[in-house]
Amino acid sequence: MLKTFSTQHWNEHFPDSAQQQAIYSLENGQILYFPQLTFQLTPHEQIFLSPDYADPHTKNISYQASQGRLWGVRHLTDEQHVQLKEMMDRFSKYSLQLIKELLPRYSQQLTMGRTSFRPVQISGRKTSYRKDDKRLHVDAFPSSPNQGHRILRVFCNINPNGEDRVWRIGEPFEQVANKFLLQCSKPVPGIAAFLRLLKITKSYRTAYDHYMLQIHDRMKADDEYQKNVSQEEIHFPPHSSWIVQTDHVSHAAMRGQHVLEQTFYMPIKAMKDESQSPLRILERLLKQPLV
Ligand SMILES: O=C(O)CCC(=O)C(=O)O
Ligand SMILES: [Fe+2]
């Protein structure tokens, strides 16, 4: 489940064999794990390790590097706003460096998504089942269709109190898809254009996005499945980092506070073996093109 690397620096160089191993493991649905790769906060950044600065409605603090924009914050002075932005920008740059060194094959075709800081304790958090990431799921976003692109995420646990980030990992994607596709309804003709017109979705919701969303929702809604599907609990201790394709790996975040995360999007043609992508797996099972 975890492919471990002894990396200690975000700009560390990797031999060819490690790069091959990383691609192979990721495309097989494994998590790349870096127990000694940490993100240092400066003394004046320590103050941000508190839920007080996160907007209670969004819970995550978000940053978009391409726009230099920070949102989901409250109670920050102008100076702190700049400092927090700098902290997240640094994490975003470090994540990109790591991907460039370890996954050069992917890095040329990546699009940089959002950076997030998650200073709110997960356990005990009440939310609707659809938004509840304590339930096993594969990632799919209702308003941001990714049209078959892969979701690649870099996480770092920056908890100062020794608290692990605890995840559950479920069964491989093909098994998930086999189980839930049968329950999925077909996309209703015209709906995608309508959602786009009303700006409910940021781009066209393809049939792929439709099925991924349905799988996401149906997995989360199924209490029996959540309890009984074969699964493993994984602990990511403070000062460790990990890379995971969350559209492929069935995951649930159970406990923990203070994680940094960077999202990247990637076309499947960047993969070494695109037949392992969720898009191609769903197309095989449904016997039709989906984008
Ligand atoms: O915050 C976490 O640890 C992971 C939550 C999650 O499901 C995700 O980011 O896709
Ligand atoms: Fe997720």
PDB file of C-alpha atoms and ligand atoms in Angstrom:
ATOM      1  CA  MET A   1       0.000   0.000   0.000  1.00  0.00           C
ATOM      2  CA  LEU A   2       2.853   2.399   0.880  1.00  0.00           C
ATOM      3  CA  LYS A   3       5.980   2.748  -1.233  1.00  0.00           C
ATOM      4  CA  THR A   4       8.510   4.345   1.115  1.00  0.00           C
ATOM      5  CA  PHE A   5      11.285   6.791   0.156  1.00  0.00           C
ATOM      6  CA  SER A   6      14.068   8.065   2.432  1.00  0.00           C
ATOM      7  CA  THR A   7      13.912  11.582   0.922  1.00  0.00           C
ATOM      8  CA  GLN A   8      14.757  14.445   3.295  1.00  0.00           C
ATOM      9  CA  HIS A   9      14.698  17.488   0.999  1.00  0.00           C
ATOM     10  CA  TRP A  10      12.032  18.773  -1.363  1.00  0.00           C
ATOM     11  CA  ASN A  11      14.596  19.347  -4.123  1.00  0.00           C
ATOM     12  CA  GLU A  12      16.409  16.027  -3.712  1.00  0.00           C
ATOM     13  CA  HIS A  13      17.547  14.291  -6.889  1.00  0.00           C
ATOM     14  CA  PHE A  14      16.274  10.752  -7.579  1.00  0.00           C
ATOM     15  CA  PRO A  15      18.038   8.045  -9.597  1.00  0.00           C
ATOM     16  CA  ASP A  16      16.273   6.663 -12.630  1.00  0.00           C
ATOM     17  CA  SER A  17      15.328   3.483 -10.757  1.00  0.00           C
ATOM     18  CA  ALA A  18      13.501   5.458  -8.043  1.00  0.00           C
ATOM     19  CA  GLN A  19      11.630   7.478 -10.683  1.00  0.00           C
ATOM     20  CA  GLN A  20      10.515   4.276 -12.425  1.00  0.00           C
ATOM     21  CA  GLN A  21       9.473   2.734  -9.135  1.00  0.00           C
ATOM     22  CA  ALA A  22       7.474   5.850  -8.192  1.00  0.00           C
ATOM     23  CA  ILE A  23       5.508   5.867 -11.459  1.00  0.00           C
ATOM     24  CA  TYR A  24       4.887   2.138 -11.306  1.00  0.00           C
ATOM     25  CA  SER A  25       3.653   2.323  -7.692  1.00  0.00           C
ATOM     26  CA  LEU A  26       1.423   5.362  -8.217  1.00  0.00           C
ATOM     27  CA  GLU A  27      -0.199   3.929 -11.332  1.00  0.00           C
ATOM     28  CA  ASN A  28      -0.858   0.725  -9.408  1.00  0.00           C
ATOM     29  CA  GLY A  29      -2.814   2.663  -6.802  1.00  0.00           C
ATOM     30  CA  GLN A  30      -0.113   2.839  -4.130  1.00  0.00           C
ATOM     31  CA  ILE A  31       0.808   5.822  -1.969  1.00  0.00           C
ATOM     32  CA  LEU A  32       4.342   7.256  -2.135  1.00  0.00           C
ATOM     33  CA  TYR A  33       5.397   7.792   1.460  1.00  0.00           C
ATOM     34  CA  PHE A  34       8.185  10.066   2.741  1.00  0.00           C
ATOM     35  CA  PRO A  35       8.551   9.558   6.513  1.00  0.00           C
ATOM     36  CA  GLN A  36      11.515  11.951   6.735  1.00  0.00           C
ATOM     37  CA  LEU A  37      10.297  14.702   4.453  1.00  0.00           C
ATOM     38  CA  THR A  38       8.977  17.599   6.485  1.00  0.00           C
ATOM     39  CA  PHE A  39       7.946  21.197   5.972  1.00  0.00           C
ATOM     40  CA  GLN A  40       9.489  23.653   8.419  1.00  0.00           C
ATOM     41  CA  LEU A  41       7.498  26.624   9.612  1.00  0.00           C
ATOM     42  CA  THR A  42       9.336  29.834  10.505  1.00  0.00           C
ATOM     43  CA  PRO A  43       8.833  31.080  14.098  1.00  0.00           C
ATOM     44  CA  HIS A  44       6.271  33.688  12.999  1.00  0.00           C
ATOM     45  CA  GLU A  45       4.312  31.029  11.039  1.00  0.00           C
ATOM     46  CA  GLN A  46       3.728  28.852  14.158  1.00  0.00           C
ATOM     47  CA  ILE A  47       0.760  31.026  15.096  1.00  0.00           C
ATOM     48  CA  PHE A  48      -1.161  29.713  12.089  1.00  0.00           C
ATOM     49  CA  LEU A  49      -1.319  26.247  13.682  1.00  0.00           C
ATOM     50  CA  SER A  50      -4.756  27.068  15.047  1.00  0.00           C
ATOM     51  CA  PRO A  51      -8.311  26.556  13.753  1.00  0.00           C
ATOM     52  CA  ASP A  52      -9.091  30.202  14.614  1.00  0.00           C
ATOM     53  CA  TYR A  53      -7.954  31.546  11.261  1.00  0.00           C
ATOM     54  CA  ALA A  54     -10.036  29.166   9.149  1.00  0.00           C
ATOM     55  CA  ASP A  55     -13.490  30.232   8.017  1.00  0.00           C
ATOM     56  CA  PRO A  56     -15.813  27.745   9.801  1.00  0.00           C
ATOM     57  CA  HIS A  57     -17.886  27.372   6.616  1.00  0.00           C
ATOM     58  CA  THR A  58     -14.998  26.160   4.455  1.00  0.00           C
ATOM     59  CA  LYS A  59     -12.682  24.644   7.135  1.00  0.00           C
ATOM     60  CA  ASN A  60      -9.789  24.509   4.659  1.00  0.00           C
ATOM     61  CA  ILE A  61      -7.681  27.555   3.919  1.00  0.00           C
ATOM     62  CA  SER A  62      -7.035  27.693   0.187  1.00  0.00           C
ATOM     63  CA  TYR A  63      -4.411  29.318  -1.972  1.00  0.00           C
ATOM     64  CA  GLN A  64      -4.134  29.529  -5.750  1.00  0.00           C
ATOM     65  CA  ALA A  65      -0.504  30.090  -6.715  1.00  0.00           C
ATOM     66  CA  SER A  66      -1.267  31.237 -10.278  1.00  0.00           C
ATOM     67  CA  GLN A  67      -3.416  34.098  -8.926  1.00  0.00           C
ATOM     68  CA  GLY A  68      -1.573  34.707  -5.650  1.00  0.00           C
ATOM     69  CA  ARG A  69      -4.975  34.488  -3.976  1.00  0.00           C
ATOM     70  CA  LEU A  70      -5.755  33.236  -0.439  1.00  0.00           C
ATOM     71  CA  TRP A  71      -9.281  32.428   0.784  1.00  0.00           C
ATOM     72  CA  GLY A  72     -11.203  30.654   3.543  1.00  0.00           C
ATOM     73  CA  VAL A  73      -9.484  32.791   6.209  1.00  0.00           C
ATOM     74  CA  ARG A  74     -10.668  35.059   9.016  1.00  0.00           C
ATOM     75  CA  HIS A  75      -9.217  37.073  11.922  1.00  0.00           C
ATOM     76  CA  LEU A  76      -5.919  37.772  10.112  1.00  0.00           C
ATOM     77  CA  THR A  77      -4.129  41.122  10.154  1.00  0.00           C
ATOM     78  CA  ASP A  78      -2.908  42.359   6.765  1.00  0.00           C
ATOM     79  CA  GLU A  79       0.606  41.338   7.700  1.00  0.00           C
ATOM     80  CA  GLN A  80      -0.497  37.840   8.763  1.00  0.00           C
ATOM     81  CA  HIS A  81      -2.468  37.483   5.545  1.00  0.00           C
ATOM     82  CA  VAL A  82       0.753  38.053   3.585  1.00  0.00           C
ATOM     83  CA  GLN A  83       2.722  35.715   5.858  1.00  0.00           C
ATOM     84  CA  LEU A  84       0.211  32.869   5.543  1.00  0.00           C
ATOM     85  CA  LYS A  85       0.143  33.339   1.784  1.00  0.00           C
ATOM     86  CA  GLU A  86       3.936  33.095   1.742  1.00  0.00           C
ATOM     87  CA  MET A  87       3.851  29.899   3.795  1.00  0.00           C
ATOM     88  CA  MET A  88       1.386  28.252   1.409  1.00  0.00           C
ATOM     89  CA  ASP A  89       3.252  29.519  -1.620  1.00  0.00           C
ATOM     90  CA  ARG A  90       6.428  27.939  -0.277  1.00  0.00           C
ATOM     91  CA  PHE A  91       4.658  24.613   0.211  1.00  0.00           C
ATOM     92  CA  SER A  92       3.255  24.826  -3.283  1.00  0.00           C
ATOM     93  CA  LYS A  93       6.733  25.422  -4.757  1.00  0.00           C
ATOM     94  CA  TYR A  94       8.289  22.621  -2.697  1.00  0.00           C
ATOM     95  CA  SER A  95       5.592  20.177  -3.824  1.00  0.00           C
ATOM     96  CA  LEU A  96       6.228  21.062  -7.443  1.00  0.00           C
ATOM     97  CA  GLN A  97       9.973  20.580  -6.946  1.00  0.00           C
ATOM     98  CA  LEU A  98       9.390  17.139  -5.475  1.00  0.00           C
ATOM     99  CA  ILE A  99       7.151  16.131  -8.391  1.00  0.00           C
ATOM    100  CA  LYS A 100       9.669  17.480 -10.910  1.00  0.00           C
ATOM    101  CA  GLU A 101      12.510  15.476  -9.374  1.00  0.00           C
ATOM    102  CA  LEU A 102      10.615  12.260  -8.686  1.00  0.00           C
ATOM    103  CA  LEU A 103       8.081  12.213 -11.521  1.00  0.00           C
ATOM    104  CA  PRO A 104       9.682  14.141 -14.399  1.00  0.00           C
ATOM    105  CA  ARG A 105       7.497  12.240 -16.849  1.00  0.00           C
ATOM    106  CA  TYR A 106       4.401  13.783 -15.263  1.00  0.00           C
ATOM    107  CA  SER A 107       5.753  17.204 -14.377  1.00  0.00           C
ATOM    108  CA  GLN A 108       5.870  18.551 -17.936  1.00  0.00           C
ATOM    109  CA  GLN A 109       2.140  18.031 -18.371  1.00  0.00           C
ATOM    110  CA  LEU A 110       0.844  18.993 -14.939  1.00  0.00           C
ATOM    111  CA  THR A 111      -1.541  21.794 -14.161  1.00  0.00           C
ATOM    112  CA  MET A 112      -1.170  23.307 -10.742  1.00  0.00           C
ATOM    113  CA  GLY A 113      -4.407  23.220  -8.745  1.00  0.00           C
ATOM    114  CA  ARG A 114      -5.214  24.592  -5.341  1.00  0.00           C
ATOM    115  CA  THR A 115      -3.000  24.513  -2.266  1.00  0.00           C
ATOM    116  CA  SER A 116      -4.824  23.872   1.001  1.00  0.00           C
ATOM    117  CA  PHE A 117      -4.041  24.181   4.687  1.00  0.00           C
ATOM    118  CA  ARG A 118      -6.316  22.141   6.972  1.00  0.00           C
ATOM    119  CA  PRO A 119      -5.986  23.392  10.562  1.00  0.00           C
ATOM    120  CA  VAL A 120      -9.292  21.927  11.801  1.00  0.00           C
ATOM    121  CA  GLN A 121      -9.445  18.583  13.651  1.00  0.00           C
ATOM    122  CA  ILE A 122     -11.183  15.999  11.450  1.00  0.00           C
ATOM    123  CA  SER A 123     -12.608  13.647  14.064  1.00  0.00           C
ATOM    124  CA  GLY A 124     -15.972  14.673  15.427  1.00  0.00           C
ATOM    125  CA  ARG A 125     -16.550  17.050  12.529  1.00  0.00           C
ATOM    126  CA  LYS A 126     -20.222  16.988  11.548  1.00  0.00           C
ATOM    127  CA  THR A 127     -21.166  17.353   7.902  1.00  0.00           C
ATOM    128  CA  SER A 128     -23.485  15.874   5.273  1.00  0.00           C
ATOM    129  CA  TYR A 129     -22.502  12.360   4.144  1.00  0.00           C
ATOM    130  CA  ARG A 130     -21.513  13.691   0.697  1.00  0.00           C
ATOM    131  CA  LYS A 131     -18.982  16.090   2.178  1.00  0.00           C
ATOM    132  CA  ASP A 132     -17.820  13.680   4.861  1.00  0.00           C
ATOM    133  CA  ASP A 133     -14.265  12.629   4.022  1.00  0.00           C
ATOM    134  CA  LYS A 134     -14.314  10.262   7.032  1.00  0.00           C
ATOM    135  CA  ARG A 135     -16.186   7.940   4.672  1.00  0.00           C
ATOM    136  CA  LEU A 136     -14.252   5.953   2.079  1.00  0.00           C
ATOM    137  CA  HIS A 137     -14.410   7.608  -1.339  1.00  0.00           C
ATOM    138  CA  VAL A 138     -12.561   8.416  -4.528  1.00  0.00           C
ATOM    139  CA  ASP A 139     -12.308  12.135  -5.239  1.00  0.00           C
ATOM    140  CA  ALA A 140     -14.765  13.787  -7.634  1.00  0.00           C
ATOM    141  CA  PHE A 141     -15.808  17.422  -7.411  1.00  0.00           C
ATOM    142  CA  PRO A 142     -19.380  18.488  -8.253  1.00  0.00           C
ATOM    143  CA  SER A 143     -18.513  21.997  -9.467  1.00  0.00           C
ATOM    144  CA  SER A 144     -15.063  21.299 -10.956  1.00  0.00           C
ATOM    145  CA  PRO A 145     -15.307  18.523 -13.539  1.00  0.00           C
ATOM    146  CA  ASN A 146     -11.831  17.219 -14.367  1.00  0.00           C
ATOM    147  CA  GLN A 147     -12.879  15.567 -17.627  1.00  0.00           C
ATOM    148  CA  GLY A 148     -10.755  12.464 -17.181  1.00  0.00           C
ATOM    149  CA  HIS A 149      -7.636  14.210 -15.882  1.00  0.00           C
ATOM    150  CA  ARG A 150      -5.859  12.545 -12.982  1.00  0.00           C
ATOM    151  CA  ILE A 151      -5.845  14.133  -9.510  1.00  0.00           C
ATOM    152  CA  LEU A 152      -2.389  14.011  -7.936  1.00  0.00           C
ATOM    153  CA  ARG A 153      -1.995  15.306  -4.386  1.00  0.00           C
ATOM    154  CA  VAL A 154       0.978  16.003  -2.144  1.00  0.00           C
ATOM    155  CA  PHE A 155       0.285  16.027   1.619  1.00  0.00           C
ATOM    156  CA  CYS A 156       2.463  16.962   4.599  1.00  0.00           C
ATOM    157  CA  ASN A 157       1.456  16.518   8.230  1.00  0.00           C
ATOM    158  CA  ILE A 158       2.705  19.609  10.110  1.00  0.00           C
ATOM    159  CA  ASN A 159       1.019  18.816  13.443  1.00  0.00           C
ATOM    160  CA  PRO A 160       3.089  20.266  16.320  1.00  0.00           C
ATOM    161  CA  ASN A 161       1.597  18.012  19.038  1.00  0.00           C
ATOM    162  CA  GLY A 162       2.717  14.603  17.836  1.00  0.00           C
ATOM    163  CA  GLU A 163      -0.663  13.767  16.305  1.00  0.00           C
ATOM    164  CA  ASP A 164      -0.834  11.404  13.318  1.00  0.00           C
ATOM    165  CA  ARG A 165      -3.047  11.928  10.287  1.00  0.00           C
ATOM    166  CA  VAL A 166      -5.044   8.700  10.221  1.00  0.00           C
ATOM    167  CA  TRP A 167      -6.520   7.434   6.959  1.00  0.00           C
ATOM    168  CA  ARG A 168      -8.381   4.330   5.924  1.00  0.00           C
ATOM    169  CA  ILE A 169      -7.577   2.859   2.512  1.00  0.00           C
ATOM    170  CA  GLY A 170     -10.175   0.696   0.780  1.00  0.00           C
ATOM    171  CA  GLU A 171     -10.192  -1.704  -2.170  1.00  0.00           C
ATOM    172  CA  PRO A 172      -8.601  -1.070  -5.621  1.00  0.00           C
ATOM    173  CA  PHE A 173     -10.489   1.239  -8.007  1.00  0.00           C
ATOM    174  CA  GLU A 174     -11.549  -1.486 -10.425  1.00  0.00           C
ATOM    175  CA  GLN A 175     -13.303  -3.332  -7.603  1.00  0.00           C
ATOM    176  CA  VAL A 176     -14.944  -0.111  -6.398  1.00  0.00           C
ATOM    177  CA  ALA A 177     -16.154   0.620  -9.930  1.00  0.00           C
ATOM    178  CA  ASN A 178     -17.427  -2.918 -10.443  1.00  0.00           C
ATOM    179  CA  LYS A 179     -19.466  -2.690  -7.280  1.00  0.00           C
ATOM    180  CA  PHE A 180     -20.984   0.771  -7.742  1.00  0.00           C
ATOM    181  CA  LEU A 181     -21.398   1.209 -11.510  1.00  0.00           C
ATOM    182  CA  LEU A 182     -24.380  -1.140 -11.462  1.00  0.00           C
ATOM    183  CA  GLN A 183     -26.251   1.291  -9.204  1.00  0.00           C
ATOM    184  CA  CYS A 184     -25.357   4.377 -11.247  1.00  0.00           C
ATOM    185  CA  SER A 185     -27.906   6.097 -13.428  1.00  0.00           C
ATOM    186  CA  LYS A 186     -26.962   7.260 -16.923  1.00  0.00           C
ATOM    187  CA  PRO A 187     -26.260  10.965 -17.481  1.00  0.00           C
ATOM    188  CA  VAL A 188     -29.475  12.793 -18.415  1.00  0.00           C
ATOM    189  CA  PRO A 189     -29.068  14.336 -21.904  1.00  0.00           C
ATOM    190  CA  GLY A 190     -28.799  18.133 -21.783  1.00  0.00           C
ATOM    191  CA  ILE A 191     -28.084  18.377 -18.038  1.00  0.00           C
ATOM    192  CA  ALA A 192     -24.341  18.970 -18.458  1.00  0.00           C
ATOM    193  CA  ALA A 193     -24.918  21.902 -20.837  1.00  0.00           C
ATOM    194  CA  PHE A 194     -27.524  23.303 -18.454  1.00  0.00           C
ATOM    195  CA  LEU A 195     -25.169  23.103 -15.415  1.00  0.00           C
ATOM    196  CA  ARG A 196     -22.472  24.834 -17.441  1.00  0.00           C
ATOM    197  CA  LEU A 197     -24.848  27.550 -18.638  1.00  0.00           C
ATOM    198  CA  LEU A 198     -25.916  28.330 -15.085  1.00  0.00           C
ATOM    199  CA  LYS A 199     -22.250  28.291 -14.034  1.00  0.00           C
ATOM    200  CA  ILE A 200     -22.983  25.532 -11.514  1.00  0.00           C
ATOM    201  CA  THR A 201     -20.026  23.685 -13.009  1.00  0.00           C
ATOM    202  CA  LYS A 202     -16.801  25.479 -13.939  1.00  0.00           C
ATOM    203  CA  SER A 203     -16.463  23.408 -17.096  1.00  0.00           C
ATOM    204  CA  TYR A 204     -18.505  20.804 -18.957  1.00  0.00           C
ATOM    205  CA  ARG A 205     -19.473  17.818 -16.803  1.00  0.00           C
ATOM    206  CA  THR A 206     -18.520  14.890 -19.028  1.00  0.00           C
ATOM    207  CA  ALA A 207     -19.989  11.390 -18.715  1.00  0.00           C
ATOM    208  CA  TYR A 208     -16.749  10.504 -16.905  1.00  0.00           C
ATOM    209  CA  ASP A 209     -17.395  13.204 -14.291  1.00  0.00           C
ATOM    210  CA  HIS A 210     -20.986  12.050 -13.996  1.00  0.00           C
ATOM    211  CA  TYR A 211     -19.989   8.460 -13.184  1.00  0.00           C
ATOM    212  CA  MET A 212     -17.145   9.472 -10.845  1.00  0.00           C
ATOM    213  CA  LEU A 213     -19.504  11.713  -8.865  1.00  0.00           C
ATOM    214  CA  GLN A 214     -22.090   8.960  -8.631  1.00  0.00           C
ATOM    215  CA  ILE A 215     -19.474   6.477  -7.448  1.00  0.00           C
ATOM    216  CA  HIS A 216     -18.196   9.033  -4.903  1.00  0.00           C
ATOM    217  CA  ASP A 217     -21.691   9.663  -3.530  1.00  0.00           C
ATOM    218  CA  ARG A 218     -22.821   6.040  -3.528  1.00  0.00           C
ATOM    219  CA  MET A 219     -19.690   4.854  -1.748  1.00  0.00           C
ATOM    220  CA  LYS A 220     -20.146   7.449   0.975  1.00  0.00           C
ATOM    221  CA  ALA A 221     -23.867   6.728   1.340  1.00  0.00           C
ATOM    222  CA  ASP A 222     -23.402   2.984   1.847  1.00  0.00           C
ATOM    223  CA  ASP A 223     -22.941   2.325   5.596  1.00  0.00           C
ATOM    224  CA  GLU A 224     -22.632  -1.414   5.068  1.00  0.00           C
ATOM    225  CA  TYR A 225     -19.872  -0.907   2.512  1.00  0.00           C
ATOM    226  CA  GLN A 226     -18.024   1.568   4.745  1.00  0.00           C
ATOM    227  CA  LYS A 227     -17.970  -0.967   7.554  1.00  0.00           C
ATOM    228  CA  ASN A 228     -17.383  -4.229   5.742  1.00  0.00           C
ATOM    229  CA  VAL A 229     -15.254  -3.557   2.667  1.00  0.00           C
ATOM    230  CA  SER A 230     -11.669  -4.770   3.052  1.00  0.00           C
ATOM    231  CA  GLN A 231      -9.652  -1.828   4.334  1.00  0.00           C
ATOM    232  CA  GLU A 232      -6.496  -0.836   6.110  1.00  0.00           C
ATOM    233  CA  GLU A 233      -5.772   1.960   8.583  1.00  0.00           C
ATOM    234  CA  ILE A 234      -2.675   4.020   7.855  1.00  0.00           C
ATOM    235  CA  HIS A 235      -0.957   6.506  10.170  1.00  0.00           C
ATOM    236  CA  PHE A 236       0.999   9.432   8.753  1.00  0.00           C
ATOM    237  CA  PRO A 237       3.015  10.833  11.652  1.00  0.00           C
ATOM    238  CA  PRO A 238       3.896  14.503  12.051  1.00  0.00           C
ATOM    239  CA  HIS A 239       6.691  15.636   9.753  1.00  0.00           C
ATOM    240  CA  SER A 240       5.938  12.996   7.143  1.00  0.00           C
ATOM    241  CA  SER A 241       4.704  13.575   3.583  1.00  0.00           C
ATOM    242  CA  TRP A 242       2.901  11.471   1.007  1.00  0.00           C
ATOM    243  CA  ILE A 243       1.780  11.567  -2.635  1.00  0.00           C
ATOM    244  CA  VAL A 244      -1.456   9.931  -3.728  1.00  0.00           C
ATOM    245  CA  GLN A 245      -3.769   9.905  -6.740  1.00  0.00           C
ATOM    246  CA  THR A 246      -7.029  10.445  -4.909  1.00  0.00           C
ATOM    247  CA  ASP A 247      -9.232   9.778  -7.941  1.00  0.00           C
ATOM    248  CA  HIS A 248      -7.954   6.195  -7.925  1.00  0.00           C
ATOM    249  CA  VAL A 249      -7.205   5.327  -4.297  1.00  0.00           C
ATOM    250  CA  SER A 250     -10.250   4.745  -2.109  1.00  0.00           C
ATOM    251  CA  HIS A 251      -9.477   6.786   1.015  1.00  0.00           C
ATOM    252  CA  ALA A 252     -11.016   8.274   4.159  1.00  0.00           C
ATOM    253  CA  ALA A 253      -9.395  10.762   6.548  1.00  0.00           C
ATOM    254  CA  MET A 254     -10.374   9.781  10.107  1.00  0.00           C
ATOM    255  CA  ARG A 255      -8.314  11.863  12.554  1.00  0.00           C
ATOM    256  CA  GLY A 256      -5.710  14.570  12.590  1.00  0.00           C
ATOM    257  CA  GLN A 257      -5.174  18.302  12.465  1.00  0.00           C
ATOM    258  CA  HIS A 258      -2.847  20.591  10.512  1.00  0.00           C
ATOM    259  CA  VAL A 259      -2.016  19.207   7.135  1.00  0.00           C
ATOM    260  CA  LEU A 260      -0.794  20.993   4.022  1.00  0.00           C
ATOM    261  CA  GLU A 261      -1.889  19.731   0.616  1.00  0.00           C
ATOM    262  CA  GLN A 262      -1.129  20.591  -3.000  1.00  0.00           C
ATOM    263  CA  THR A 263      -3.342  19.387  -5.858  1.00  0.00           C
ATOM    264  CA  PHE A 264      -2.136  18.819  -9.426  1.00  0.00           C
ATOM    265  CA  TYR A 265      -4.141  17.771 -12.486  1.00  0.00           C
ATOM    266  CA  MET A 266      -2.654  15.657 -15.213  1.00  0.00           C
ATOM    267  CA  PRO A 267      -3.848  14.322 -18.586  1.00  0.00           C
ATOM    268  CA  ILE A 268      -3.856  10.539 -18.772  1.00  0.00           C
ATOM    269  CA  LYS A 269      -1.498  10.621 -21.756  1.00  0.00           C
ATOM    270  CA  ALA A 270       1.246  11.601 -19.271  1.00  0.00           C
ATOM    271  CA  MET A 271       0.866   8.197 -17.617  1.00  0.00           C
ATOM    272  CA  LYS A 272       3.163   5.305 -18.402  1.00  0.00           C
ATOM    273  CA  ASP A 273       0.144   3.012 -18.559  1.00  0.00           C
ATOM    274  CA  GLU A 274      -3.061   4.945 -19.131  1.00  0.00           C
ATOM    275  CA  SER A 275      -5.111   1.726 -19.110  1.00  0.00           C
ATOM    276  CA  GLN A 276      -4.843   1.969 -15.302  1.00  0.00           C
ATOM    277  CA  SER A 277      -6.531   5.386 -15.154  1.00  0.00           C
ATOM    278  CA  PRO A 278     -10.059   5.621 -13.729  1.00  0.00           C
ATOM    279  CA  LEU A 279     -11.176   6.960 -17.133  1.00  0.00           C
ATOM    280  CA  ARG A 280      -9.973   3.921 -19.070  1.00  0.00           C
ATOM    281  CA  ILE A 281     -11.181   1.503 -16.384  1.00  0.00           C
ATOM    282  CA  LEU A 282     -14.694   2.982 -16.459  1.00  0.00           C
ATOM    283  CA  GLU A 283     -14.681   3.034 -20.276  1.00  0.00           C
ATOM    284  CA  ARG A 284     -13.715  -0.633 -20.313  1.00  0.00           C
ATOM    285  CA  LEU A 285     -16.437  -1.591 -17.855  1.00  0.00           C
ATOM    286  CA  LEU A 286     -19.136   0.510 -19.564  1.00  0.00           C
ATOM    287  CA  LYS A 287     -17.911  -0.293 -23.086  1.00  0.00           C
ATOM    288  CA  GLN A 288     -18.188   3.315 -24.271  1.00  0.00           C
ATOM    289  CA  PRO A 289     -16.058   6.475 -24.457  1.00  0.00           C
ATOM    290  CA  LEU A 290     -16.748   8.851 -21.552  1.00  0.00           C
ATOM    291  CA  VAL A 291     -15.062  12.148 -22.512  1.00  0.00           C
TER     292      VAL A 291
HETATM  293  O1  LIG B   1      -7.482  15.872   4.703  1.00  0.00           O
HETATM  294  C1  LIG B   1      -7.126  14.724   4.454  1.00  0.00           C
HETATM  295  O2  LIG B   1      -6.302  14.115   5.131  1.00  0.00           O
HETATM  296  C2  LIG B   1      -7.690  14.022   3.223  1.00  0.00           C
HETATM  297  C3  LIG B   1      -9.096  14.396   2.899  1.00  0.00           C
HETATM  298  C4  LIG B   1      -9.518  13.930   1.531  1.00  0.00           C
HETATM  299  O3  LIG B   1     -10.322  13.063   1.373  1.00  0.00           O
HETATM  300  C5  LIG B   1      -8.911  14.547   0.342  1.00  0.00           C
HETATM  301  O4  LIG B   1      -8.189  15.537   0.462  1.00  0.00           O
HETATM  302  O5  LIG B   1      -9.171  14.060  -0.764  1.00  0.00           O
HETATM  303 FE    FE B   2     -10.723  12.724  -0.754  1.00  0.00          FE
END
